[in-house]
Coordinates of C-alpha atoms in Angstrom, one line a residue:
M478 CA 0.9 77.3 84.9
R479 CA 1.8 75.6 87.1
Q480 CA -0.6 75.0 89.9
V481 CA -0.3 74.2 93.8
T482 CA -2.9 73.8 95.8
V483 CA -2.5 74.1 99.6
A484 CA -4.4 71.5 101.2
G485 CA -6.3 72.5 104.7
E486 CA -9.9 73.6 106.1
D487 CA -10.4 76.3 102.7
P488 CA -7.7 74.8 100.6
Y489 CA -6.9 77.6 97.6
D490 CA -4.9 77.1 94.5
V491 CA -1.0 78.8 93.9
V492 CA -0.7 79.6 90.1
I493 CA 2.6 80.7 89.0
G494 CA 3.4 81.6 85.7
P495 CA 4.0 84.1 83.0
G496 CA 0.4 86.4 83.0
A497 CA -1.0 84.3 86.3
Q498 CA -2.4 88.3 87.6
A499 CA -4.9 87.7 84.3
R500 CA -6.7 85.3 86.3
L501 CA -7.7 87.9 89.1
G502 CA -10.9 89.0 87.8
L503 CA -11.9 85.2 86.9
L504 CA -10.9 84.3 90.9
L505 CA -13.6 86.7 92.5
A506 CA -15.7 87.1 89.8
G507 CA -19.6 88.5 92.2
T508 CA -17.6 90.0 94.5
P509 CA -19.1 93.2 95.2
R510 CA -15.9 96.1 96.5
A511 CA -11.9 95.3 96.5
A512 CA -9.6 97.4 97.9
V513 CA -5.8 96.5 96.0
V514 CA -3.0 97.2 98.2
H515 CA 0.4 98.0 96.9
A516 CA 3.5 100.5 97.1
R517 CA 3.7 103.4 95.2
P518 CA 5.9 101.8 92.6
L519 CA 4.3 99.1 91.9
A520 CA 1.1 101.6 91.1
A521 CA 1.7 100.4 87.3
L522 CA 0.8 96.8 88.2
A523 CA -1.7 98.0 90.7
G524 CA -4.0 99.6 88.2
A525 CA -3.8 96.8 85.8
A526 CA -5.0 94.6 88.4
V527 CA -7.8 97.5 89.6
E528 CA -8.8 97.4 85.7
T529 CA -8.9 93.4 85.6
L530 CA -10.9 93.9 88.5
Q531 CA -13.5 96.3 87.4
T532 CA -13.4 95.0 83.5
A533 CA -15.4 92.0 85.8
G534 CA -17.8 94.0 87.1
V535 CA -16.0 94.3 90.7
A536 CA -16.1 97.9 92.3
A537 CA -12.4 98.0 92.6
E538 CA -9.9 101.3 94.3
A539 CA -6.0 101.0 94.6
V540 CA -4.5 101.8 98.2
V541 CA -1.0 102.9 98.1
V542 CA 0.9 102.4 101.5
P543 CA 5.5 102.8 102.1
D544 CA 7.4 100.7 100.3
G545 CA 9.0 97.3 101.6
E546 CA 9.8 96.8 105.9
A547 CA 7.8 100.6 106.4
A548 CA 4.7 98.7 105.4
K549 CA 4.2 96.9 108.5
T550 CA 3.4 99.2 111.1
A551 CA 0.6 99.7 113.5
A552 CA 0.4 103.1 111.9
V553 CA 0.2 102.1 108.9
A554 CA -2.1 99.5 109.1
A555 CA -4.6 102.1 111.0
G556 CA -4.7 104.0 107.8
V557 CA -5.4 100.8 105.6
W558 CA -8.0 100.4 107.8
D559 CA -9.6 103.6 107.7
E560 CA -9.2 103.3 103.4
L561 CA -11.5 99.9 103.8
G562 CA -13.9 101.9 106.3
R563 CA -13.8 104.9 103.5
L564 CA -14.6 102.1 101.0
G565 CA -17.4 100.4 102.7
L566 CA -16.1 97.2 102.4
T567 CA -18.3 94.1 103.6
R568 CA -17.8 90.9 104.1
S569 CA -18.5 89.5 101.5
D570 CA -16.0 91.7 100.0
A571 CA -11.8 91.5 99.4
V572 CA -8.9 93.1 99.8
I573 CA -5.8 92.1 97.7
G574 CA -2.0 92.4 98.3
V575 CA -0.1 93.4 95.1
G576 CA 3.9 93.8 96.2
G577 CA 7.0 92.0 97.7
G578 CA 6.5 90.1 100.8
A579 CA 6.6 93.3 103.1
V580 CA 2.9 94.1 101.2
T581 CA 1.2 90.2 101.0
D582 CA 2.4 90.6 105.0
L583 CA 0.4 93.4 105.6
A584 CA -2.2 92.7 103.2
G585 CA -3.3 89.6 104.5
F586 CA -3.0 91.0 108.2
V587 CA -5.5 94.2 107.4
A588 CA -7.9 91.2 105.6
A589 CA -7.6 89.2 108.8
T590 CA -8.2 91.7 111.5
W591 CA -10.8 93.9 109.4
L592 CA -14.2 93.2 110.3
R593 CA -13.2 90.2 112.1
G594 CA -11.8 88.2 108.5
V595 CA -12.4 89.4 105.0
R596 CA -11.7 87.4 102.0
V597 CA -7.6 88.4 100.4
V598 CA -5.4 87.1 96.9
Q599 CA -2.0 87.4 97.1
V600 CA -0.7 88.8 94.0
P601 CA 3.3 88.8 95.0
T602 CA 5.6 90.3 92.6
S603 CA 8.8 89.0 94.0
V604 CA 10.8 85.8 94.5
L605 CA 10.6 86.3 98.4
G606 CA 7.0 86.9 97.9
M607 CA 5.9 84.0 95.6
V608 CA 7.7 81.2 97.4
D609 CA 7.0 82.5 101.1
A610 CA 5.0 85.2 102.1
A611 CA 2.8 84.9 100.3
V612 CA 1.6 81.2 100.8
G613 CA 0.7 80.0 104.4
G614 CA -1.9 82.9 105.5
K615 CA 0.5 84.3 107.6
T616 CA -0.2 87.3 108.0
G617 CA 2.0 90.6 110.1
I618 CA 3.3 93.6 110.8
N619 CA 6.6 94.5 113.2
T620 CA 7.1 96.2 116.3
A621 CA 9.9 98.1 118.2
A622 CA 10.1 94.5 120.1
G623 CA 11.2 92.5 116.2
K624 CA 9.8 91.2 113.3
N625 CA 6.1 89.5 112.5
L626 CA 5.1 90.1 116.4
V627 CA 1.6 91.0 115.6
G628 CA -0.4 89.1 113.5
A629 CA -2.6 86.9 112.6
F630 CA -3.1 83.5 110.8
H631 CA -5.5 83.8 108.1
P632 CA -5.0 81.8 105.2
P633 CA -5.7 83.1 101.1
A634 CA -8.8 82.5 99.2
G635 CA -5.3 82.4 95.7
V636 CA -2.4 83.5 95.1
L637 CA -1.2 84.2 91.6
A638 CA 2.5 84.3 91.3
D639 CA 3.0 86.2 88.2
T640 CA 6.5 85.8 86.8
D641 CA 6.8 88.1 84.2
A642 CA 7.0 90.9 87.6
L643 CA 9.6 89.1 88.2
A644 CA 11.4 90.6 85.8
G645 CA 11.5 94.6 87.3
L646 CA 13.0 93.3 90.0
S647 CA 16.9 93.8 90.9
E648 CA 19.2 90.9 90.9
A649 CA 19.9 91.7 94.8
E650 CA 16.2 91.7 95.8
F651 CA 15.6 88.5 93.2
R652 CA 19.0 86.4 94.7
S653 CA 17.5 87.9 98.3
G654 CA 14.5 85.6 97.4
M655 CA 15.9 82.9 96.3
A656 CA 17.9 82.2 99.8
E657 CA 14.0 80.9 100.6
V658 CA 14.5 78.4 97.6
V659 CA 17.7 77.7 99.4
K660 CA 16.0 76.3 103.1
C661 CA 12.8 74.6 100.7
G662 CA 16.0 72.7 98.7
L663 CA 18.2 71.8 102.3
I664 CA 15.3 71.0 104.7
A665 CA 12.8 68.8 101.9
D666 CA 14.0 68.8 98.1
A667 CA 17.2 68.3 96.8
T668 CA 16.1 68.5 93.3
I669 CA 16.8 72.1 94.4
L670 CA 20.1 71.8 95.5
D671 CA 21.1 70.6 92.6
L672 CA 19.2 72.9 90.4
L673 CA 21.2 75.6 91.7
T674 CA 24.0 74.3 92.1
A675 CA 23.9 73.2 88.6
D676 CA 23.3 77.3 88.1
P677 CA 23.7 79.6 91.1
T678 CA 21.6 82.2 90.5
G679 CA 18.6 81.2 89.5
R680 CA 17.6 82.3 86.5
R681 CA 17.6 79.5 84.8
D682 CA 15.0 77.3 86.3
T683 CA 13.3 79.6 88.1
E684 CA 9.7 78.7 87.5
E685 CA 10.5 75.0 88.5
L686 CA 12.5 76.4 91.2
I687 CA 9.4 78.4 92.8
E688 CA 6.7 75.1 92.3
R689 CA 9.7 73.5 94.3
A690 CA 9.4 75.7 96.9
V691 CA 5.8 76.0 96.8
R692 CA 4.7 72.9 97.1
V693 CA 7.2 71.9 100.4
K694 CA 6.0 75.2 101.9
A695 CA 2.3 74.3 100.8
D696 CA 2.9 70.7 102.2
A697 CA 4.0 71.9 106.0
V698 CA 0.7 74.5 106.0
G699 CA -1.8 71.6 104.6
Q700 CA -0.7 70.0 107.6
D701 CA 0.7 72.8 110.5
L702 CA -1.8 76.1 109.9
H703 CA -1.4 76.8 112.9
D704 CA 2.5 76.9 113.4
T705 CA 2.8 74.4 116.1
G706 CA 4.5 70.9 114.5
V707 CA 6.2 70.8 111.0
R708 CA 6.3 74.3 109.9
E709 CA 8.3 75.7 112.0
F710 CA 10.6 73.7 110.0
L711 CA 10.1 76.8 107.7
N712 CA 11.8 78.8 110.0
Y713 CA 15.1 77.3 109.2
G714 CA 17.3 80.0 109.3
H715 CA 15.3 82.9 110.4
T716 CA 15.8 83.1 114.4
L717 CA 19.1 84.2 114.1
G718 CA 17.2 86.0 110.6
H719 CA 15.3 87.5 112.0
A720 CA 17.6 89.0 114.4
I721 CA 20.1 90.4 112.6
E722 CA 16.8 91.7 110.7
R723 CA 15.2 94.0 113.7
V724 CA 18.6 94.6 115.0
E725 CA 19.6 96.3 111.8
D726 CA 16.2 97.7 111.9
F727 CA 15.3 96.0 108.4
G728 CA 18.7 97.4 106.8
W729 CA 18.9 94.1 105.9
R730 CA 17.0 92.0 103.3
H731 CA 14.8 89.1 104.3
G732 CA 16.6 87.1 102.3
E733 CA 20.6 88.6 102.9
A734 CA 19.9 87.3 106.6
V735 CA 18.5 84.3 106.6
A736 CA 21.5 83.5 104.4
V737 CA 23.9 83.9 107.4
G738 CA 21.1 82.6 109.1
L739 CA 21.2 78.7 107.5
V740 CA 24.9 79.3 107.3
F741 CA 24.7 79.6 111.7
A742 CA 21.9 76.6 111.5
A743 CA 24.3 74.7 110.0
E744 CA 27.4 75.3 112.6
L745 CA 25.4 74.8 115.5
A746 CA 24.1 71.5 114.0
G747 CA 27.9 70.6 113.5
Q748 CA 28.3 71.3 117.4
A749 CA 25.7 69.2 118.2
G750 CA 27.5 66.4 115.5
L751 CA 23.9 66.1 113.9
L752 CA 25.4 67.7 110.9
T753 CA 29.2 66.0 108.9
R754 CA 31.2 68.9 108.5
A755 CA 30.6 68.5 104.6
E756 CA 27.0 69.0 104.9
V757 CA 28.4 72.1 107.3
D758 CA 30.5 73.6 104.8
R759 CA 28.0 72.3 101.8
H760 CA 25.5 75.0 102.7
R761 CA 28.5 77.5 103.3
D762 CA 29.3 77.0 99.4
L763 CA 26.0 77.2 97.5
V764 CA 25.1 80.6 100.1
A765 CA 28.0 81.8 98.6
A766 CA 27.9 80.4 95.1
M767 CA 24.3 82.4 95.3
G768 CA 26.0 85.6 95.9
L769 CA 24.6 86.0 99.4
P770 CA 26.3 86.7 102.5
T771 CA 27.6 84.0 104.8
R772 CA 29.2 86.4 107.3
Y773 CA 27.6 89.0 109.5
A774 CA 29.2 91.9 111.6
G775 CA 27.3 92.1 114.5
D776 CA 27.0 92.5 118.6
W777 CA 26.5 89.2 119.5
A778 CA 24.8 90.0 122.6
A779 CA 22.4 91.6 121.0
L780 CA 21.6 89.2 118.9
Q781 CA 20.5 86.7 121.4
A782 CA 18.6 89.0 123.2
V783 CA 16.4 89.6 120.4
M784 CA 16.1 85.5 118.9
R785 CA 15.0 85.2 123.2
V786 CA 11.4 87.6 122.0
D787 CA 11.7 84.9 119.0
K788 CA 8.5 83.3 117.9
K789 CA 10.0 80.0 118.6
A790 CA 11.3 80.5 121.9
R791 CA 9.6 79.0 125.0
G792 CA 9.6 80.8 128.0
A793 CA 13.5 81.9 128.1
T794 CA 14.5 78.4 126.0
L795 CA 16.1 78.9 123.0
R796 CA 14.9 77.1 120.2
F797 CA 16.1 76.5 116.9
V798 CA 15.6 74.4 113.7
V799 CA 18.5 72.1 112.4
L800 CA 19.3 69.2 110.3
D801 CA 19.9 66.1 111.5
G802 CA 21.5 65.2 107.8
L803 CA 20.1 67.5 104.9
G804 CA 16.5 67.1 103.7
N805 CA 15.4 65.9 107.9
P806 CA 14.8 69.2 110.1
R807 CA 14.3 69.3 113.6
I808 CA 13.7 71.5 116.9
L809 CA 17.2 72.0 118.5
A810 CA 16.4 73.1 122.6
D811 CA 18.4 75.1 124.9
P812 CA 21.8 74.8 122.6
D813 CA 24.6 74.9 125.0
Q814 CA 26.5 78.2 125.2
A815 CA 29.6 77.4 124.1
W816 CA 28.2 75.2 120.4
L817 CA 26.0 78.8 120.2
D818 CA 29.2 81.3 120.3
A819 CA 31.1 78.6 118.0
A820 CA 28.6 78.4 115.5
W821 CA 28.7 82.5 116.3
A822 CA 32.2 82.7 115.9
A823 CA 31.9 81.0 112.3
V824 CA 29.6 83.9 111.1
S825 CA 30.7 86.9 112.5
E826 CA 33.1 88.6 110.0
D827 CA 36.5 88.9 111.3
P828 CA 37.2 92.7 113.0
S829 CA 40.5 92.5 111.5

């Protein structure tokens, strides 16, 4: 079992490995009540979590929410609040999120806002959830204006990344999560890039890749919980990625959109003279080898409009995370429109 400690005012551990969910009862021992939030396809895993908690003396009950991004709405959050009220959850109690990134985002947001904050334990069941959404305390829901624009910083009491759950993932979902892993390699850990170059599927070294990605995130979060400094670098590839998700009404998987965003950010840095052509090409070649998209057919004007309400934007100024050489992220503010247009041309689908 691998373990990564996330520093901060209230440090917590991310436990990674097969059977990690079995530690849920130990983590919440002495807790009177708990609500286990999950989507219907994960009813069996959520049921096992409820049983583990009940065996530990916790009065646990499951709360079902929609699957995927459909869970991240104000209406669904309000429905979960109603369930917490019915269960009588107090500040002594806890919420558990069992699922992928969307469900852990929702569970964290509901926990952050119920009674102005109750404990949340995240049990991510996807690569994306394990390396990104469940770690770091960012919680949120989507609105018509964009993704994750309503939320709160609410670090979990613990994260149990049970890698047994990955056996149930489709290949497409597994690949999507690996986009966040390669992102961590590009901004901070060259060993991740070496491992994925040797095996672009990520299947050979899955637990090591997850641990390394979590360590990259833990390091950033420990220094900058509220996303005002180094934590922003974790959004590499996300400005265009989130815009694609929004324009596609979340019909694209998060990792697929981020994959295009990574290539776009590399092309932008190339235009700005920060990356060599070889470094830009390494982005595209590795992302493609992983089976992730490197191009997108879309409305450039619409994407730019959405990017201007991205969380990293400041007023009318667009801000992008770029690399000044591999492993050296920085913010590029208000880039030249010609650079943006050239980067877009490099990732946009050829209409012919």
